[in-house]
XYZ file of C-alpha atoms in Angstrom:
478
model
C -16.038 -2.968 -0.631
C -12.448 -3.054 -1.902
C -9.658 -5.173 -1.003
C -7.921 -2.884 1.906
C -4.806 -4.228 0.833
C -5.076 -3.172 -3.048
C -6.453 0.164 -1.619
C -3.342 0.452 0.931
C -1.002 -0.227 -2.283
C -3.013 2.240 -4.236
C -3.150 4.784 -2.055
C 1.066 4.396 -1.372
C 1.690 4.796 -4.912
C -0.253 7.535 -5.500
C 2.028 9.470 -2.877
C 5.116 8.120 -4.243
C 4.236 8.999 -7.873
C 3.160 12.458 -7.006
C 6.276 13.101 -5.334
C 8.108 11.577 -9.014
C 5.990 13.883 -10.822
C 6.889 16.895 -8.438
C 10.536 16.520 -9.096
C 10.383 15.990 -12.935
C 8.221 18.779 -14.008
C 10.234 21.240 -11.355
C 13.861 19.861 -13.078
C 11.923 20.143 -16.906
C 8.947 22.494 -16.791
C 6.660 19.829 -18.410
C 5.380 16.239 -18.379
C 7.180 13.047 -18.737
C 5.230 12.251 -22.227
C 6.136 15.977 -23.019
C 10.107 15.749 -22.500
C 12.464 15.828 -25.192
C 15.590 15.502 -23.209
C 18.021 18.555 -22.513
C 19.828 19.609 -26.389
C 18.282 22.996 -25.877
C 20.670 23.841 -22.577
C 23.518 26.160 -23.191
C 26.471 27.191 -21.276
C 24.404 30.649 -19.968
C 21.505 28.259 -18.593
C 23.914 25.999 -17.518
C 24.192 27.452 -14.094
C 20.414 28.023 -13.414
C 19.543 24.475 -14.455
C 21.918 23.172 -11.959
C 20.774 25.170 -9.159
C 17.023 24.259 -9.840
C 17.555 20.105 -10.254
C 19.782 20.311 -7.161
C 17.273 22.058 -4.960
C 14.593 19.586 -6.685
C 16.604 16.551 -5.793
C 16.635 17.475 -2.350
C 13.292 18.229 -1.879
C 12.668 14.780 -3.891
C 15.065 12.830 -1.085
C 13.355 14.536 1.576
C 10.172 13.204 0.820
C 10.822 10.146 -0.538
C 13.396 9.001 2.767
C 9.915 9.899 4.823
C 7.928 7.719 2.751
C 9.628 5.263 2.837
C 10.636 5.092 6.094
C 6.846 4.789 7.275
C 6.009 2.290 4.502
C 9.138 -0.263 3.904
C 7.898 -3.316 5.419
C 4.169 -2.657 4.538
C 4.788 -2.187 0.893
C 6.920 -5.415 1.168
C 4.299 -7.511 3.308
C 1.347 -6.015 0.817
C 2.817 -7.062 -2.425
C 3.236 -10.634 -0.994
C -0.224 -10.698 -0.317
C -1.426 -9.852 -3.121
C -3.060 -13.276 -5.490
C -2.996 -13.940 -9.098
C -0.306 -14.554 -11.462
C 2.731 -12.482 -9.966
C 6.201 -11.438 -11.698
C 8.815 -10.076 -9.779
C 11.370 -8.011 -12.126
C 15.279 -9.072 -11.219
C 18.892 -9.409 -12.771
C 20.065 -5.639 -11.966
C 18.268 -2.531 -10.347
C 18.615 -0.190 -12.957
C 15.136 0.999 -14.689
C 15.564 2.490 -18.144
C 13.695 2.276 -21.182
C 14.596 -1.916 -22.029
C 13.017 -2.338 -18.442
C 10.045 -0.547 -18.837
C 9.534 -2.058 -22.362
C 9.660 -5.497 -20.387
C 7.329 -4.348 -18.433
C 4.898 -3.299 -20.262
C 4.269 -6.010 -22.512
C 4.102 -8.561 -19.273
C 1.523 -6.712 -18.950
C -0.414 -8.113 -21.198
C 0.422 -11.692 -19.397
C 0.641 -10.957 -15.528
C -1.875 -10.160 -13.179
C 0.854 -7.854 -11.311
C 4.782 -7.591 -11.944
C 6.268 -6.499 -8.836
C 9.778 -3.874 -9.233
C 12.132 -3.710 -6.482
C 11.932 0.373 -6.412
C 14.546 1.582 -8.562
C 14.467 4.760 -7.131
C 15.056 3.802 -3.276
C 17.918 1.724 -4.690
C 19.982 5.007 -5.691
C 19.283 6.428 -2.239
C 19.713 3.461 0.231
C 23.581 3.505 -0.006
C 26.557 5.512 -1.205
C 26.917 4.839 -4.735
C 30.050 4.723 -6.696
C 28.585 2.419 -9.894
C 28.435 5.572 -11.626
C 29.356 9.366 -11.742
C 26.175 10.913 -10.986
C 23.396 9.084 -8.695
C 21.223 12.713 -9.342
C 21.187 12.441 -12.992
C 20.612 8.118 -12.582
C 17.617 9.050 -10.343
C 16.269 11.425 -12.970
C 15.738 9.189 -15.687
C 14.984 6.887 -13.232
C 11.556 8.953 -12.363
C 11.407 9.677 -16.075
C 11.180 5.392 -17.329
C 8.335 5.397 -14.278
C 6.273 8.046 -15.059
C 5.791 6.888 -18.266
C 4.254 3.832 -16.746
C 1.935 5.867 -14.340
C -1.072 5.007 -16.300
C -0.637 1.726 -15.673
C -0.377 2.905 -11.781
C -3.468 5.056 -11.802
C -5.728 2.449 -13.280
C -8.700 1.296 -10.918
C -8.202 -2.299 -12.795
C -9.351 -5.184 -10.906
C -5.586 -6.393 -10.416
C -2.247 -3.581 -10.135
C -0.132 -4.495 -13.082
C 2.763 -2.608 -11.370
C 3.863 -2.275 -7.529
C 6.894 -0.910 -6.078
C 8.381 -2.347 -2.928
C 11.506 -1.509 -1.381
C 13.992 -4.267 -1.593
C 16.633 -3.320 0.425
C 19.275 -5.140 -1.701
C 22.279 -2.277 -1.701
C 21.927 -1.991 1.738
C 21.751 -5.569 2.178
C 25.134 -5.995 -0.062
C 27.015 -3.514 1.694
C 25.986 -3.705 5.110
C 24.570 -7.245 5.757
C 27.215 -10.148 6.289
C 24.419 -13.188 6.082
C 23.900 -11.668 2.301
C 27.328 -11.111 1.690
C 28.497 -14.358 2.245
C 25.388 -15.825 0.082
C 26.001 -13.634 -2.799
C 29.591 -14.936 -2.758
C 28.522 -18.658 -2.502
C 25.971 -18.391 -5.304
C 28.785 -17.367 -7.532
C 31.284 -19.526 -6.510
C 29.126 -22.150 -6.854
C 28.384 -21.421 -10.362
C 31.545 -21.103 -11.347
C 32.506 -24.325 -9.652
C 30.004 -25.820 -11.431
C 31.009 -24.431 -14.766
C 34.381 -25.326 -14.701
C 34.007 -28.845 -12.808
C 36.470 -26.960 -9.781
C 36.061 -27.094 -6.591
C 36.841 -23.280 -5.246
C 35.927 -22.852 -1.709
C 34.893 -18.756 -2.172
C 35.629 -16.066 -4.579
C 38.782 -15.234 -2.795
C 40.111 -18.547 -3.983
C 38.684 -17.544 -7.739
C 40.311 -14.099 -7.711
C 43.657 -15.912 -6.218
C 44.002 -18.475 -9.156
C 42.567 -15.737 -11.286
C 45.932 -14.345 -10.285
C 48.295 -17.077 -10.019
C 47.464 -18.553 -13.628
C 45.501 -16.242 -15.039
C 45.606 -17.170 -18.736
C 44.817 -21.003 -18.010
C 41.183 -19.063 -15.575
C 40.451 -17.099 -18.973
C 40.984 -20.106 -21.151
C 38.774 -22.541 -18.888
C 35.724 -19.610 -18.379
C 36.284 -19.172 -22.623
C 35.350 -22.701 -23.159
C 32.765 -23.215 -20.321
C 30.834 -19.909 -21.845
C 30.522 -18.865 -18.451
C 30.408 -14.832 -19.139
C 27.686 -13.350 -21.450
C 27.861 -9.388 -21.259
C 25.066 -7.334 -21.002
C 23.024 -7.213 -24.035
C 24.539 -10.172 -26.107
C 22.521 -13.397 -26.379
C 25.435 -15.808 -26.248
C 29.090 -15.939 -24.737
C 31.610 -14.009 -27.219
C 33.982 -16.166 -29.252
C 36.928 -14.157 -27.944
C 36.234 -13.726 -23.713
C 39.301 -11.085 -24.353
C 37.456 -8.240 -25.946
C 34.791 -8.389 -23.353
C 37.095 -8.158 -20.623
C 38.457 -4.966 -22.306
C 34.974 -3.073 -22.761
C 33.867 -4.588 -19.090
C 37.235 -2.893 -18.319
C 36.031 0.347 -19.893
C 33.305 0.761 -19.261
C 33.901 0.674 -15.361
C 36.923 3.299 -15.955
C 34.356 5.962 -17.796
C 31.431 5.774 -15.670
C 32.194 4.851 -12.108
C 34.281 6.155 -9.435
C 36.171 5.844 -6.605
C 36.964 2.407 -5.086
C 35.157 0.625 -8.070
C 38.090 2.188 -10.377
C 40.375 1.251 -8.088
C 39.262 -2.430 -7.699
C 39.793 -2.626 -11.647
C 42.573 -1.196 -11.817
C 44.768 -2.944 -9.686
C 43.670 -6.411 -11.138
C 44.884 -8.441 -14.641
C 43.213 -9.410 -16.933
C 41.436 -12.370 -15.424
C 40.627 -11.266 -12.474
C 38.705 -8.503 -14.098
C 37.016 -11.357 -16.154
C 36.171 -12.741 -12.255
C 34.822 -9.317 -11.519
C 32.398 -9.204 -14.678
C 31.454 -12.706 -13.726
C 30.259 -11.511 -10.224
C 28.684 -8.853 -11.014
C 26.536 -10.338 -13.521
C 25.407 -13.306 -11.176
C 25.177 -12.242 -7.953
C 22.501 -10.051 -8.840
C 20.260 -13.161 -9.151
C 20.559 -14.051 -5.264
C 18.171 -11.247 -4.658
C 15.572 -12.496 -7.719
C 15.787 -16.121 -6.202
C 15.561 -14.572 -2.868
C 11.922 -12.026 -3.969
C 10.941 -15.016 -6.364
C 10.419 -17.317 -3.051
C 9.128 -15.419 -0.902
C 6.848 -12.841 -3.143
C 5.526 -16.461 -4.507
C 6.008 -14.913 -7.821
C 7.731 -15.548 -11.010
C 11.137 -14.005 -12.255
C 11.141 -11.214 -15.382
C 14.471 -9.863 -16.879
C 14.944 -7.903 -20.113
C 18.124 -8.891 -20.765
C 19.584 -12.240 -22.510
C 22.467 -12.959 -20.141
C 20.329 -12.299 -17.257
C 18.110 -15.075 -18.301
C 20.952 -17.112 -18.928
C 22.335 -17.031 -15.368
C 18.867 -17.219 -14.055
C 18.165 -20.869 -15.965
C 21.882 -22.296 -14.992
C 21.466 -21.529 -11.548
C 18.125 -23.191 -11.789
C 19.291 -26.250 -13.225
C 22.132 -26.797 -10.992
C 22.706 -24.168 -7.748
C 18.873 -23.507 -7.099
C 17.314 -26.883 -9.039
C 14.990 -27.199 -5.476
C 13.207 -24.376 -6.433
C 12.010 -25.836 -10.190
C 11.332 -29.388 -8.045
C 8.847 -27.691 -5.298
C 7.148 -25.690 -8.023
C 7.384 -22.375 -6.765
C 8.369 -21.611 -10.347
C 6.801 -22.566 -13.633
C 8.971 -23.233 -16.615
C 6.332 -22.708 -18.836
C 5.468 -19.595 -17.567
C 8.870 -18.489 -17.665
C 9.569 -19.807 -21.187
C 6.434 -17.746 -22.596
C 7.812 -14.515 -20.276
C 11.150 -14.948 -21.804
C 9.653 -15.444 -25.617
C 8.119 -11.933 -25.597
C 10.891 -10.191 -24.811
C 12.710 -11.686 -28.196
C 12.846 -9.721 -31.350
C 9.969 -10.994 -33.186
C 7.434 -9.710 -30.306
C 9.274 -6.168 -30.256
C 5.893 -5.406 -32.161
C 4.059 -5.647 -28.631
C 5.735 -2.605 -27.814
C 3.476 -0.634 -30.258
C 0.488 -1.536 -27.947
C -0.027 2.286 -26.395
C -0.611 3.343 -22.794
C -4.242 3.837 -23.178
C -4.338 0.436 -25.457
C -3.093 -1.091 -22.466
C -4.864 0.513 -19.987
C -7.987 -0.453 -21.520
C -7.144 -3.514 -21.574
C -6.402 -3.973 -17.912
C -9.313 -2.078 -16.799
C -11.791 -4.541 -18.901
C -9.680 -7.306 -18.176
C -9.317 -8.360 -21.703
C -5.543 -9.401 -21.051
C -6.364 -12.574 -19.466
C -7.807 -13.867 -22.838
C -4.056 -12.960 -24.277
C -2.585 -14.990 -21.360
C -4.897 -17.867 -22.055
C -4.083 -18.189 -25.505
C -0.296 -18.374 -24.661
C -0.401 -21.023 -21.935
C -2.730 -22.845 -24.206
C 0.333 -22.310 -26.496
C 2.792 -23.981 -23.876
C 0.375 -26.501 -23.117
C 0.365 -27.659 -26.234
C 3.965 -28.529 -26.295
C 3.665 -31.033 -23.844
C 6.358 -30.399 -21.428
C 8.752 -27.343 -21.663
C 11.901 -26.164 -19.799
C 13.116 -22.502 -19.507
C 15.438 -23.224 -22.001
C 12.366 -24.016 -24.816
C 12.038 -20.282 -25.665
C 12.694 -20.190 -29.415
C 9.638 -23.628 -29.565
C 7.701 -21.758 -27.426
C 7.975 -18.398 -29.078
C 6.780 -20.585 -32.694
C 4.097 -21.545 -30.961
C 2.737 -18.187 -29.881
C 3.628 -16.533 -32.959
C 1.573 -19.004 -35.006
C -1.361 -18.763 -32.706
C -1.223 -15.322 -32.835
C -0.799 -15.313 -36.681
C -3.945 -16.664 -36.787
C -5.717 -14.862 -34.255
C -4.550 -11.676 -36.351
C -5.814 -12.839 -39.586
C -8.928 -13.911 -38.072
C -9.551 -10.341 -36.696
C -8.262 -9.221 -40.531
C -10.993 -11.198 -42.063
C -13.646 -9.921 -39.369
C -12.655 -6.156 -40.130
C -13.154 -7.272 -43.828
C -16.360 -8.836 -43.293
C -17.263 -5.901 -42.058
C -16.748 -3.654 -44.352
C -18.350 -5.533 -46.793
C -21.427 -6.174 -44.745
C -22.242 -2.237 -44.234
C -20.979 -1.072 -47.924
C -24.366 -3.768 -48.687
C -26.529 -2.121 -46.315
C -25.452 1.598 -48.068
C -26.211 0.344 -51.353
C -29.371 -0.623 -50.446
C -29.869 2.392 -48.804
C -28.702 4.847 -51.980
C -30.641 2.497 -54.260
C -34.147 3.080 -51.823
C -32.717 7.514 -51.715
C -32.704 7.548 -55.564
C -36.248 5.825 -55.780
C -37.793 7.812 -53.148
C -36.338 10.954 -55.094
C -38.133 9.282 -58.295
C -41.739 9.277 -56.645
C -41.683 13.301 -57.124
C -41.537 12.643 -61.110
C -43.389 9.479 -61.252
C -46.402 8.896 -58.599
C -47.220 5.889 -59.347
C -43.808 4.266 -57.639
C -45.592 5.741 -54.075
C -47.483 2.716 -53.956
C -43.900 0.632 -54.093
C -42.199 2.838 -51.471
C -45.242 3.572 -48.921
C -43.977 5.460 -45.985
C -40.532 5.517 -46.864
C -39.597 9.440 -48.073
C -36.163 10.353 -49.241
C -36.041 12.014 -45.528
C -36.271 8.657 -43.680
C -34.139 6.609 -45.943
C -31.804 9.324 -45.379
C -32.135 9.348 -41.480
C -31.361 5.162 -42.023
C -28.055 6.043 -43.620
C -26.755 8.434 -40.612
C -27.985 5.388 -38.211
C -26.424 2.797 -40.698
C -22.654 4.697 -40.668
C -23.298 4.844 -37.176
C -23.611 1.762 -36.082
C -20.738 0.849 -39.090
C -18.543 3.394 -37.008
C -19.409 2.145 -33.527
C -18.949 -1.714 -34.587
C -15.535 -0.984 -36.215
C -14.570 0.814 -33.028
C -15.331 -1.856 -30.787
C -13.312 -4.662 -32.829
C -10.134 -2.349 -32.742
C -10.991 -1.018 -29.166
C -11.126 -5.272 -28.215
C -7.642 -7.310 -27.402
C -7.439 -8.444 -31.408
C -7.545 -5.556 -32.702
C -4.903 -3.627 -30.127
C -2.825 -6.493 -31.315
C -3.333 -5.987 -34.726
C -2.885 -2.321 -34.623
C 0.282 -2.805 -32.901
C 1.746 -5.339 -35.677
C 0.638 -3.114 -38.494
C 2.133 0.283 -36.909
C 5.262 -1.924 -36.638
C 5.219 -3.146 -40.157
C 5.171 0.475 -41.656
């Protein structure tokens, strides 16, 4: 009998999915793997396009504020429930393609990676983070669906769950949160620049009393890291201008205001906020989920392992995180795995569904284990690691698909050699005595079974977790 709980979640997400499905294919007339985005619209189909993804986003809400009215705390309660190794995906709610490329190859790692859903986080408050929640909602549903395979699978484990968070509503509506998102920054920055600010209203305040000496002092602490870079910028300046920017072209209402009517440092304050309060709610689904953190994004992983060693240290002392396993998580999202990504959908499926993966994951924590001990911050020595073991585990499957080849081009030689003298018996009799039994027929029949079995044994070593892996390098190297 299965787990009621896995069947609950299944059963949930097969609703919710549906209803993603629904909306896409009535805003695009195909399938998520289908869609090539929107160049063919013109100015007479315009109108018509409008009018259908407006009455499809409705329908969409309609549904979806029913669903997940009835399952909120379930889904929640469920996906704490569930066992095995858990990662809970954090730093920002947005799901695009860097955050489905995340999670897919932790897939190959985790039992389950839990996502706050991105979609309930558009519709739990007004938004004004950017110009059109509709259109962030559509490719939204689009990043998701390309995962549904991964959703669908009757695996032993779920690789993916959705759970409503409730963080927007949380940030805009609960005080208790409020007032913890604004320590958890303060406190970094206090601890970054060795001050001693009692809130962020103090920050923003000497932000705007001296506000060259505040960029200065955050310049040489390398307390900001925007999105997407892997270290703090030499000049703090120029990434207060794009932050700036940015927020002017794509958001609205009080957010422009807000920027507006600040200098130059207290915009840098801003950026700084933004980009770590976010963790509160990772530390906050980390603890009590009794899983592991997973970003896609360098600076997110840099907040996440300050605030670890200094802010949130008691969590790294109980253990309810592993810096190993966070340190191997962190390595293959870098660069040099980027190759994992060309592991497809039915690859990985497969995979799941035989429960091959857990041989990958044992191979990398024997790769961390081998280091003796590791912090967070070891990613570049554990990412070594795991790309030599993996090196070899590659060329091993290289020489085994060689082998192979090899071994059944024998076998047909053979075979030809034992056609062309069963042929010879019709001119010379007297070789029937040699080849008794064996006509050009049945040597023939031996062949078909020989390329076969050659066919069915090369299939299995690239169907098996080696030789996914080794497609996936070699599609990346072409």
């Amino acid at each position: 009998m299965s787990d009621p709980i896995i069947q609950r979640i299944r059963t949930y997400h097969r609703e919710l999915f549906d209803a993603f499905d629904e909306f896409f294919r009535s805003v695009t007339g195909t399938g998520p793997n289908s869609f090539q985005g929107f160049s063919d619209l013109s100015v007479s189909t315009w109108e018509t396009f409008v009018t259908r993804f407006n009455e499809a986003a409705e329908k969409l809400e309609s549904r979806l504020v029913s669903l997940y009215n009835e399952h909120r705390y379930r889904q929640f309660d469920d996906a704490r429930a569930l066992g095995g190794v858990k990662m809970v995906l954090g730093g920002g709610s947005r799901f695009y393609g860097t955050q489905r490329e995340a999670v897919a190859r932790t897939a190959l790692y985790a039992d389950t990676i839990l996502v706050p859903d991105p979609v309930y986080a558009w519709l739990e408050v007004e938004r004004h983070d950017v110009q059109s929640v509709a259109f962030e909602i559509f490719k939204t549903i689009h990043s998701l669906l390309l995962l549904r395979p991964l959703v669908d699978t009757s695996a032993e484990t779920l690789p993916i769950v959705l759970f409503p968070s409730f963080e927007k509503a949380l940030e805009h509506n609960d005080a208790s949160t409020q007032q913890a998102m604004n320590e958890l920054v303060t406190a970094y920055l206090n601890a970054g620049l060795n001050r001693c600010f009692g809130s962020m209203a103090e920050v923003f305040d000497a932000a705007k009393r001296s506000p060259e000496q505040f960029i200065a002092d955050v310049s040489t602490a390398r307390l900001y890291i925007p999105r997407g870079r892997d270290a703090a910028p030499a000049d703090v300046r120029d990434a207060i201008r794009e932050y700036k920017e940015e927020v002017l072209a794509f958001r609205t209402g009080p957010d422009r205001e807000l920027v507006e009517g600040l200098n130059e440092a207290g915009v840098l304050a801003l950026a700084i906020f933004e980009s770590v309060a976010p963790q509160f709610h990772l530390f906050e689904n980390s603890s009590t989920l009794d899983a592991q953190p997973l970003m896609c994004f360098p600076n997110h992983w840099h907040y996440y392992r300050t605030l670890s060693a200094g802010v949130h240290s008691e969590l790294s002392k109980s253990g309810l995180i592993s810096s190993k396993t966070i340190a191997l998580v962190q390595a293959l999202q870098r660069e040099r795995f980027r190759w994992l990504s060309d592991v497809t959908m039915d690859q990985l499926v497969s995979l799941r569904e035989t429960s091959e993966f857990k041989d990958f994951r044992f191979t990398l924590d024997g790769c961390a284990s081998a280091l003796g001990e590791v912090q967070m911050s070891d990613v570049d020595r554990v990412g070594a690691e795991v790309a030599a073991a993996l090196g070899a585990l590659l060329d091993k499957h290289d020489a085994k698909a060689r082998d192979l080849v090899e071994q059944f081009k024998t076998k047909h030689s053979k075979t030809a050699v034992m056609t062309g003298a069963a042929v010879a018996v019709t001119f010379l009799p007297a070789l029937a005595g040699i080849i008794s039994g064996v006509g050009a027929f049945g040597v023939l029949t031996r062949y078909i079974f020989d390329k076969i079995d050659e066919r069915k044994e090369k299939a299995a070593l690239t169907r098996s977790l080696i030789g996914v892996l080794a497609n996936a390098r070699n599609a990346s190297a072409r």
